[in-house]
PDB file of C-alpha atoms and ligand atoms in Angstrom:
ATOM      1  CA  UNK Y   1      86.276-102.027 -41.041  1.00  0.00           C
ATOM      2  CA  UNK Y   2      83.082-103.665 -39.976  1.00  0.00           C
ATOM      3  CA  UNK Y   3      83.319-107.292 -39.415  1.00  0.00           C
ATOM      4  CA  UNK Y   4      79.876-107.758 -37.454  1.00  0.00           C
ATOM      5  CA  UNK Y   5      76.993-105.837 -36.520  1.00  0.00           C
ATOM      6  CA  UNK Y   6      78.480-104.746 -33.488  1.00  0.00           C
ATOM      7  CA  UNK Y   7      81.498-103.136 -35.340  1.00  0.00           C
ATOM      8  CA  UNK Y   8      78.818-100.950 -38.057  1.00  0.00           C
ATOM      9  CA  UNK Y   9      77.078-100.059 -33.980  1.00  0.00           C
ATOM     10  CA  UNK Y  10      80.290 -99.110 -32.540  1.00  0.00           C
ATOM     11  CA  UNK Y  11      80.794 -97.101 -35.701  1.00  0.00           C
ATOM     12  CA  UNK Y  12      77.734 -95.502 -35.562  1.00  0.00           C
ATOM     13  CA  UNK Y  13      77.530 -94.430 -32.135  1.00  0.00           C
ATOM     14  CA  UNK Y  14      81.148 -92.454 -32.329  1.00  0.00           C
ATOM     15  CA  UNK Y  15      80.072 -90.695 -35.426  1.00  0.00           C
ATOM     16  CA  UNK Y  16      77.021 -89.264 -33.802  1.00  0.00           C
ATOM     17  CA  UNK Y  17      78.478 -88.721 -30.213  1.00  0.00           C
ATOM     18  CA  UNK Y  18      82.171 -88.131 -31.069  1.00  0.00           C
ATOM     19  CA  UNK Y  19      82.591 -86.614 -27.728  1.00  0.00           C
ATOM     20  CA  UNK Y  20      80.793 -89.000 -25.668  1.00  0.00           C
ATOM     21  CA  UNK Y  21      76.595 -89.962 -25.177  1.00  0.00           C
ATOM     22  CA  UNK Y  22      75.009 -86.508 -23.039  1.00  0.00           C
ATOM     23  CA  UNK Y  23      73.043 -88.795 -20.931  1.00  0.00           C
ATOM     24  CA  UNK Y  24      69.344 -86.739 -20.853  1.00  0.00           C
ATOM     25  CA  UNK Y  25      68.863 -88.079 -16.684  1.00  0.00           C
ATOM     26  CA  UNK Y  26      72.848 -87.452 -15.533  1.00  0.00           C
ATOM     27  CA  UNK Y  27      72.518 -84.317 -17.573  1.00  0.00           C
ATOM     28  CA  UNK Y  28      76.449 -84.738 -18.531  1.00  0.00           C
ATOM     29  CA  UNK Y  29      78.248 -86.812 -20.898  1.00  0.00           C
ATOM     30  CA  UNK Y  30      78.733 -89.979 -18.927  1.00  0.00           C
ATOM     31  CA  UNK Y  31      80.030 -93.764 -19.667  1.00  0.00           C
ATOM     32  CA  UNK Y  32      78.016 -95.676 -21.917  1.00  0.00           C
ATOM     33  CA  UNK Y  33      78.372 -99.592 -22.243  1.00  0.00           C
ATOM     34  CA  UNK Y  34      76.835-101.842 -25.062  1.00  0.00           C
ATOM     35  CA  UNK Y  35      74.125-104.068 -24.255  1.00  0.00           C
ATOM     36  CA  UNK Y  36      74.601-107.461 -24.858  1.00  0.00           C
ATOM     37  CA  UNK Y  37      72.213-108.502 -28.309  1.00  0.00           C
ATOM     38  CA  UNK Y  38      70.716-105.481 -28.455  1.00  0.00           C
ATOM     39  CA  UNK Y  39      71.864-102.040 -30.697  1.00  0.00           C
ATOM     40  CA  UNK Y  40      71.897-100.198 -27.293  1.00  0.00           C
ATOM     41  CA  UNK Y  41      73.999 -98.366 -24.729  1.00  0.00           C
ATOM     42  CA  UNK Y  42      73.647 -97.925 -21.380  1.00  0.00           C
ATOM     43  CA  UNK Y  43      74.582 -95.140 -18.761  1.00  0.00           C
ATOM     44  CA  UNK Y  44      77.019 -96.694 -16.221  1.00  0.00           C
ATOM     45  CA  UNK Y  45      75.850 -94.402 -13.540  1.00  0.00           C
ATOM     46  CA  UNK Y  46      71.823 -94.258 -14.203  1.00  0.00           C
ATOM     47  CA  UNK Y  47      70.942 -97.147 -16.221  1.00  0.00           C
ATOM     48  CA  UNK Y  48      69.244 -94.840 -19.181  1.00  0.00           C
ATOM     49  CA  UNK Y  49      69.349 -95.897 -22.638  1.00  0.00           C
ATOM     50  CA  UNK Y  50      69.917 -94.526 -25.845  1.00  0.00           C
ATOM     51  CA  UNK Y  51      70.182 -96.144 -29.152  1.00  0.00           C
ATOM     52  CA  UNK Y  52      72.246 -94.680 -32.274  1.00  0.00           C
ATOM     53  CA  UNK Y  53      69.495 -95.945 -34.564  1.00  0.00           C
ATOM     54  CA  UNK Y  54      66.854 -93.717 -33.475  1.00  0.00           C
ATOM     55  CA  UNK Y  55      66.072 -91.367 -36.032  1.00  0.00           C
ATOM     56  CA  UNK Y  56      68.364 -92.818 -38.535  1.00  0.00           C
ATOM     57  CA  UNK Y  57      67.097 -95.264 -41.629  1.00  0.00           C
ATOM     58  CA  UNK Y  58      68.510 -97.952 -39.189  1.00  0.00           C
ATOM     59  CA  UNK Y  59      65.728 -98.060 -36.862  1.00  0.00           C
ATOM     60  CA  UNK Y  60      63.777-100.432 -36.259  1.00  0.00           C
ATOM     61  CA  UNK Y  61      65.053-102.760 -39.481  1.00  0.00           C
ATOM     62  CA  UNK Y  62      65.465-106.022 -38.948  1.00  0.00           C
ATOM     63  CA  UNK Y  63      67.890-106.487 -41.804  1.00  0.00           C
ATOM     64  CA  UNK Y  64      71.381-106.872 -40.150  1.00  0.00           C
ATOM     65  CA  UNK Y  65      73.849-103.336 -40.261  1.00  0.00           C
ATOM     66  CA  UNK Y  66      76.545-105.192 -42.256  1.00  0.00           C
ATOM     67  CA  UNK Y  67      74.143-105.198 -45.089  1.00  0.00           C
ATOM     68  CA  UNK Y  68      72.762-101.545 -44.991  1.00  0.00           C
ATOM     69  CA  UNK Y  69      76.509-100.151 -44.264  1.00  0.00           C
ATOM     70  CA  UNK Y  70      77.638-102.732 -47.642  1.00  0.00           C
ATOM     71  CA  UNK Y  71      74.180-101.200 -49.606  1.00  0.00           C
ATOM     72  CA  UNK Y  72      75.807 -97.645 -48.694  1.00  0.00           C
ATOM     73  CA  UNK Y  73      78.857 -98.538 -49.943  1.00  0.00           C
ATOM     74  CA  UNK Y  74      78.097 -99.474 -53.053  1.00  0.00           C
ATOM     75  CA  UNK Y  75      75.498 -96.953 -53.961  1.00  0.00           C
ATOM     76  CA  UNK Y  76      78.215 -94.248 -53.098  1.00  0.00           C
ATOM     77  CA  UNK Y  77      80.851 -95.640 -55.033  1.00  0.00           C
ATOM     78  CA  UNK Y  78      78.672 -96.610 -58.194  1.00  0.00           C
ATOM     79  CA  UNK Y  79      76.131 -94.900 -58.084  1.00  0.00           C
ATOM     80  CA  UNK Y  80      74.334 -95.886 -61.345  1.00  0.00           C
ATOM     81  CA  UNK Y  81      75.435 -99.222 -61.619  1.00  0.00           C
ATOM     82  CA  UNK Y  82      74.238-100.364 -58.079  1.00  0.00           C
ATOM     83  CA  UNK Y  83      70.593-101.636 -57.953  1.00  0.00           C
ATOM     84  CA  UNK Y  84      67.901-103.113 -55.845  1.00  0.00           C
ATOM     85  CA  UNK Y  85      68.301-106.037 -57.719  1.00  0.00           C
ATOM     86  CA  UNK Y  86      71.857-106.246 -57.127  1.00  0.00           C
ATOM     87  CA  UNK Y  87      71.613-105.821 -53.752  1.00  0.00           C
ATOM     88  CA  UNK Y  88      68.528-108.673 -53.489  1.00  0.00           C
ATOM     89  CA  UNK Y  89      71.609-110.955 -55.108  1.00  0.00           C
ATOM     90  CA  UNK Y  90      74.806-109.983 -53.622  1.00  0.00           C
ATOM     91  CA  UNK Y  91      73.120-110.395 -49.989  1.00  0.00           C
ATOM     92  CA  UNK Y  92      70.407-113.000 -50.373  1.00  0.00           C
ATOM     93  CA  UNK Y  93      67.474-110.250 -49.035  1.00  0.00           C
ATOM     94  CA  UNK Y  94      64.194-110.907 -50.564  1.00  0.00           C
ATOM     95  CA  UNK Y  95      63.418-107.828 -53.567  1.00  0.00           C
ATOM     96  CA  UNK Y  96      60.947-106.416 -51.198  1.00  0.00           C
ATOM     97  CA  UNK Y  97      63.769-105.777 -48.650  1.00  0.00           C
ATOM     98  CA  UNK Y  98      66.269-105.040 -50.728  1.00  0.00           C
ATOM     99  CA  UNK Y  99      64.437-101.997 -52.279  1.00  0.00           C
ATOM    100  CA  UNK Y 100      63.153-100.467 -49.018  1.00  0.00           C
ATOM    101  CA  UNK Y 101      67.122-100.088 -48.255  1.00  0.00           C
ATOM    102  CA  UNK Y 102      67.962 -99.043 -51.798  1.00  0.00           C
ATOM    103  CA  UNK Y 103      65.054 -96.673 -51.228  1.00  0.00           C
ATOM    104  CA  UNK Y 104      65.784 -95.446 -48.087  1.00  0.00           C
ATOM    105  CA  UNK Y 105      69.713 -94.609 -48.635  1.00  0.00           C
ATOM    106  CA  UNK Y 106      68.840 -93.361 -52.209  1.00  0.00           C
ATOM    107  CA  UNK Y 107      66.642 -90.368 -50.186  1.00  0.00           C
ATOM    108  CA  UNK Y 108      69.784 -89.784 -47.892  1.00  0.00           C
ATOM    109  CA  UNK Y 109      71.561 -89.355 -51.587  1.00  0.00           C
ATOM    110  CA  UNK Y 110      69.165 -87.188 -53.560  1.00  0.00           C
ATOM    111  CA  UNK Y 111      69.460 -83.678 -52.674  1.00  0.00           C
ATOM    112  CA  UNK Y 112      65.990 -82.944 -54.029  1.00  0.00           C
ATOM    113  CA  UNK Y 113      64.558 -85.070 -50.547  1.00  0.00           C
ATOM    114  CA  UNK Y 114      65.757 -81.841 -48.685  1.00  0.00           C
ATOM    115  CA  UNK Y 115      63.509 -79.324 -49.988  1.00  0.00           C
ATOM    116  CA  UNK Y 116      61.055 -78.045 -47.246  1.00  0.00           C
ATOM    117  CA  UNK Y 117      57.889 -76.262 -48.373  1.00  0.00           C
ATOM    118  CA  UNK Y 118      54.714 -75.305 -46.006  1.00  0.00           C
ATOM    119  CA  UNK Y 119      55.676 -74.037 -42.617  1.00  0.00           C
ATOM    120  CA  UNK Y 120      59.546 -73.954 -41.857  1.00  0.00           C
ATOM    121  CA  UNK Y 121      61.158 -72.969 -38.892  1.00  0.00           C
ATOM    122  CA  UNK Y 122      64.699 -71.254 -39.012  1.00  0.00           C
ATOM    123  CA  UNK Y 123      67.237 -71.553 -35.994  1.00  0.00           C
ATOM    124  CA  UNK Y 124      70.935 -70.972 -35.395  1.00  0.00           C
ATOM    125  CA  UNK Y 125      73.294 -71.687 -32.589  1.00  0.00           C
ATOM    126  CA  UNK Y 126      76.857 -71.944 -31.496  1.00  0.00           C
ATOM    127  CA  UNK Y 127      77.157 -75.302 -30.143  1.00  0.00           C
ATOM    128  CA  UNK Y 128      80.153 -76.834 -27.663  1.00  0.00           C
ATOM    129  CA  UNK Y 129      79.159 -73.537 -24.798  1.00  0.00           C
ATOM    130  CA  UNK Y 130      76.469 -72.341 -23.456  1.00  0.00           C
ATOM    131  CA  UNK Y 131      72.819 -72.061 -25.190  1.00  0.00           C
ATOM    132  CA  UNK Y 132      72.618 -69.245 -27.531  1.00  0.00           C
ATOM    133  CA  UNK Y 133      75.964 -67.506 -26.331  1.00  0.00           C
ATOM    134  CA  UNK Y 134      75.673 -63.993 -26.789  1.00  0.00           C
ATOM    135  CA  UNK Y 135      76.709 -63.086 -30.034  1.00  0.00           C
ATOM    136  CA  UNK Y 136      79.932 -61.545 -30.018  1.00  0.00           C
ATOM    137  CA  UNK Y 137      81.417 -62.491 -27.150  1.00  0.00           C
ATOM    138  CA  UNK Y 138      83.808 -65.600 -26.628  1.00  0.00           C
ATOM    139  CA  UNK Y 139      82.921 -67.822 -29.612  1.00  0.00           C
ATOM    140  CA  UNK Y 140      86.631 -69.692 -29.648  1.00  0.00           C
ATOM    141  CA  UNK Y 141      85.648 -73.414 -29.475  1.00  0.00           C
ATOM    142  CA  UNK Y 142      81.973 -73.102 -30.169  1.00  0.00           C
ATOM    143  CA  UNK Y 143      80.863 -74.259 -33.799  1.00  0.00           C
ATOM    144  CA  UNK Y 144      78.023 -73.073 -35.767  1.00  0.00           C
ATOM    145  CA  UNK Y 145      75.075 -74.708 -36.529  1.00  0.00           C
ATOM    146  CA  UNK Y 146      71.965 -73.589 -38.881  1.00  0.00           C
ATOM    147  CA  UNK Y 147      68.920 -75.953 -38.406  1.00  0.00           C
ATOM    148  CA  UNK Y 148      66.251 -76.007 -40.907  1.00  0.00           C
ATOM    149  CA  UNK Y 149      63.167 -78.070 -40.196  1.00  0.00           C
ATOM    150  CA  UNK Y 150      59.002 -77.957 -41.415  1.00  0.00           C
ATOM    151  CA  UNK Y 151      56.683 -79.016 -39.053  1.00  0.00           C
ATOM    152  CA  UNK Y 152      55.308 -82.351 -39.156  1.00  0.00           C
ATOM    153  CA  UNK Y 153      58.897 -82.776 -41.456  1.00  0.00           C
ATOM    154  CA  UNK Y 154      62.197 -83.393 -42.263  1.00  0.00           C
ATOM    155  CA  UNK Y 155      65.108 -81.748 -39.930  1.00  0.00           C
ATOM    156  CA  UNK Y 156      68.368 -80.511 -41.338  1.00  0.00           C
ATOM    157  CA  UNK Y 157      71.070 -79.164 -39.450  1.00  0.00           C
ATOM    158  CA  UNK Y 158      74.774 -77.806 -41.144  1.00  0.00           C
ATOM    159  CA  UNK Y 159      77.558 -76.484 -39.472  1.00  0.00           C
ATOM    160  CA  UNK Y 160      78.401 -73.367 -41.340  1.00  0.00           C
ATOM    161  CA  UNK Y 161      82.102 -71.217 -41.064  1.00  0.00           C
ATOM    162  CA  UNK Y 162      79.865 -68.666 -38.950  1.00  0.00           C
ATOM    163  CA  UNK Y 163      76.247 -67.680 -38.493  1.00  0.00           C
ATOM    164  CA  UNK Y 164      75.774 -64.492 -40.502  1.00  0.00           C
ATOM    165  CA  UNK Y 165      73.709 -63.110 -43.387  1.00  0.00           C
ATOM    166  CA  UNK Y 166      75.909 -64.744 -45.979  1.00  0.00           C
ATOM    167  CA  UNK Y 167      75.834 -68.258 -44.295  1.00  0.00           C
ATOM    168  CA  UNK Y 168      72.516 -68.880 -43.249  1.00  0.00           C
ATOM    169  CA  UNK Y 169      70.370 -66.846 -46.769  1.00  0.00           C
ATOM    170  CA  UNK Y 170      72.086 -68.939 -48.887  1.00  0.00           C
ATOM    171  CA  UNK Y 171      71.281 -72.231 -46.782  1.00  0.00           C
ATOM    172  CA  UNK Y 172      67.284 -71.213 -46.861  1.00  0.00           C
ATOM    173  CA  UNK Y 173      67.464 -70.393 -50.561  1.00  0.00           C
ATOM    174  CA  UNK Y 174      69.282 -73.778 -51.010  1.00  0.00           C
ATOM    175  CA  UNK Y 175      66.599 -75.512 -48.853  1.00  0.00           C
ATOM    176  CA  UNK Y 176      63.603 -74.147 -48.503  1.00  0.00           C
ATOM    177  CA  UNK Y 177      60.783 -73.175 -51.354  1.00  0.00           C
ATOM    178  CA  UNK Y 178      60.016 -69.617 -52.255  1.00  0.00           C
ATOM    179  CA  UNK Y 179      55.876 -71.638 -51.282  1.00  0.00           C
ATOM    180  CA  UNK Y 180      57.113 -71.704 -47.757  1.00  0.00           C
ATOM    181  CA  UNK Y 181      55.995 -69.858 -44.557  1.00  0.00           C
ATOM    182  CA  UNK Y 182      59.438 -69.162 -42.569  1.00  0.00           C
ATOM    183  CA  UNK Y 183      59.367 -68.510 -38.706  1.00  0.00           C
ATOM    184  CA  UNK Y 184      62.486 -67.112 -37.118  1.00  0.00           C
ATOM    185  CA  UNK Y 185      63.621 -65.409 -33.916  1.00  0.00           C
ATOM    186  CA  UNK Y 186      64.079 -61.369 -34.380  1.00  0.00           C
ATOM    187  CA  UNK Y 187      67.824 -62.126 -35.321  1.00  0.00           C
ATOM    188  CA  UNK Y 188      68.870 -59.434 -37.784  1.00  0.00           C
ATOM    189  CA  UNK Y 189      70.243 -62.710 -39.945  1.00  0.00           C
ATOM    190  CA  UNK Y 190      66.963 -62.824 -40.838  1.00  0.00           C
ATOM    191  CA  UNK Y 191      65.875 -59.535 -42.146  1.00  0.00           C
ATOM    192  CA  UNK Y 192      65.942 -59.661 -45.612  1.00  0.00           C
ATOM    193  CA  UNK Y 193      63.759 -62.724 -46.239  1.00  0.00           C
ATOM    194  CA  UNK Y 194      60.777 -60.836 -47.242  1.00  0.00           C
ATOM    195  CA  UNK Y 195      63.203 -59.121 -50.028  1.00  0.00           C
ATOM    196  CA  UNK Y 196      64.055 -63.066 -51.204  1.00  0.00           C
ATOM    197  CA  UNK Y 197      60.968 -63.558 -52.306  1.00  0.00           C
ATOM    198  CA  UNK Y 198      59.545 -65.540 -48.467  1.00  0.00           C
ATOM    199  CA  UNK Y 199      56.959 -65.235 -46.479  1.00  0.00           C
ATOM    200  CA  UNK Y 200      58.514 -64.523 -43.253  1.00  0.00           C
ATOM    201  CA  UNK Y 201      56.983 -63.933 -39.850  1.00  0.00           C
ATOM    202  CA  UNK Y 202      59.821 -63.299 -36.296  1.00  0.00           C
ATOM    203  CA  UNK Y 203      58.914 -64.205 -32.786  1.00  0.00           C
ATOM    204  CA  UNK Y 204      60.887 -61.618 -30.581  1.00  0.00           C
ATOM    205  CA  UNK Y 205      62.506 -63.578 -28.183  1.00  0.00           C
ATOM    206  CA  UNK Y 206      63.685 -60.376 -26.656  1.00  0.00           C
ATOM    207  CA  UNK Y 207      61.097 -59.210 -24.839  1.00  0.00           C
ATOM    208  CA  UNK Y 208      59.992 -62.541 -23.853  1.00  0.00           C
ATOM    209  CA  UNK Y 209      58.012 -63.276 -26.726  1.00  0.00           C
ATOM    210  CA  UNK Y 210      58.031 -67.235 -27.358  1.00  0.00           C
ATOM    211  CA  UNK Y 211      54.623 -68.025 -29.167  1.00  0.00           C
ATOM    212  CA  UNK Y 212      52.149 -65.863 -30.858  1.00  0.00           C
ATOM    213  CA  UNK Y 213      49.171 -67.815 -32.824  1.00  0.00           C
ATOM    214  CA  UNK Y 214      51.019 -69.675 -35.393  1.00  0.00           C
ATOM    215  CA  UNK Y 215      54.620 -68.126 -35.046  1.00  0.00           C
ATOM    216  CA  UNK Y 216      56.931 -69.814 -32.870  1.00  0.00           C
ATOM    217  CA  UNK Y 217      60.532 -71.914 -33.207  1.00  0.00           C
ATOM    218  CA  UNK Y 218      59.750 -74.426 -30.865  1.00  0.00           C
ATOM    219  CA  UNK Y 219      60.886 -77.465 -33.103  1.00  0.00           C
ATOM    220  CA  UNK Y 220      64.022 -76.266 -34.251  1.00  0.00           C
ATOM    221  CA  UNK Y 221      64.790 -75.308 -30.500  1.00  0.00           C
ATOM    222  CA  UNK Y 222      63.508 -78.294 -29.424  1.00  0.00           C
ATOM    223  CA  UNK Y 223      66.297 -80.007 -32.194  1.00  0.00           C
TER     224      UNK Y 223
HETATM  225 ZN1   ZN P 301      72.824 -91.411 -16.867  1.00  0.00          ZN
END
């Protein structure tokens, strides 16, 4: 599947905009064309740029995709047998390189590099409509998405059957430790969290409430 570089790029960039780049200037998905030796795509009708690298374990490495997407390969498939060593070997890197990838995809691997502890903030959304649809109303085609994220942190997203109660507790108590400060918006998803054992504090979005002192869910929005 991935002959060159350009194939693991190509890859890439329709996994993480399977229906087309949403070009930030254009404000609408437009055509995006590769940039000649360099992991980049360009807006045909503005000129902006956008890289599928950024904010993946990709970025800014100077060790070529083939190897990373081979390293992921075989740490998925054996798992205990595949080392940095092996990976120094099979591809020639120097040790030093080879164990900042094994390193790197072995965090993407352990579930335990997902916890989030100190301040957290809690979001859901239907995503493929409008913003923050109104709940209830014409969800057909929309999926839903619980973010998770603590400040200064990690970011998770899921997409989740729907975004209830019985999707989204479960993801926190999955996620996030019982240490943890959670922020939320006054959705009644959130209600119990004080009951689970968290220390949980709402901004009430409703009466155009976005930011009190501390409590605010402007980095999941953001996200
Ligand atoms: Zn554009």
């Amino acid at each position: 599947m991935f002959p060159d570089d350009n194939a693991c790029l190509e890859w890439l960039k329709n996994a993480r905009y399977p229906s087309g780049i949403l070009c930030v200037t254009c404000k609408k998905i437009t055509k995006h064309h590769k940039i000649k030796n360099r992991p980049v795509y360009e807006c045909d009708r503005c000129g902006h740029h956008v890289s599928p690298l950024a904010w993946t374990i990709f970025h800014k490495s100077s060790t070529p995709l083939r190897i990373w997407f081979d390293a992921i390969h075989e740490m998925a498939t054996t798992r205990t047998g595949f080392s940095a060593k092996a990976l120094q070997r099979k591809h020639g890197v120097t040790y030093k390189t080879a164990w900042r990838i094994f390193r790197q995809i072995r965090t993407l691997l352990d579930e335990n590099a997902r916890i989030f502890t100190e301040e957290v903030e809690v979001d859901e959304m239907y995503m493929g409509g409008k913003r923050k649809g109104i709940r209830g109303t014409s969800l057909i085609g929309k999926s839903a998405v619980v973010g998770i994220t603590q400040r200064k942190g990690n970011v998770a997203s899921k997409v989740v059957t729907d975004v209830s109660r019985y999707t989204v507790v479960p993801l926190i108590q999955k996620n996030v430790t019982k240490k943890a400060i959670i922020y939320t918006d006054e959705s009644a998803i959130y209600n119990n969290l004080d009951k689970y054992g968290y220390n949980h504090k709402t901004i009430n979005h409703a009466v155009k409430e976005y930011v009190n002192g501390n409590i605010h869910t402007n980095n999941i929005e953001g996200f």
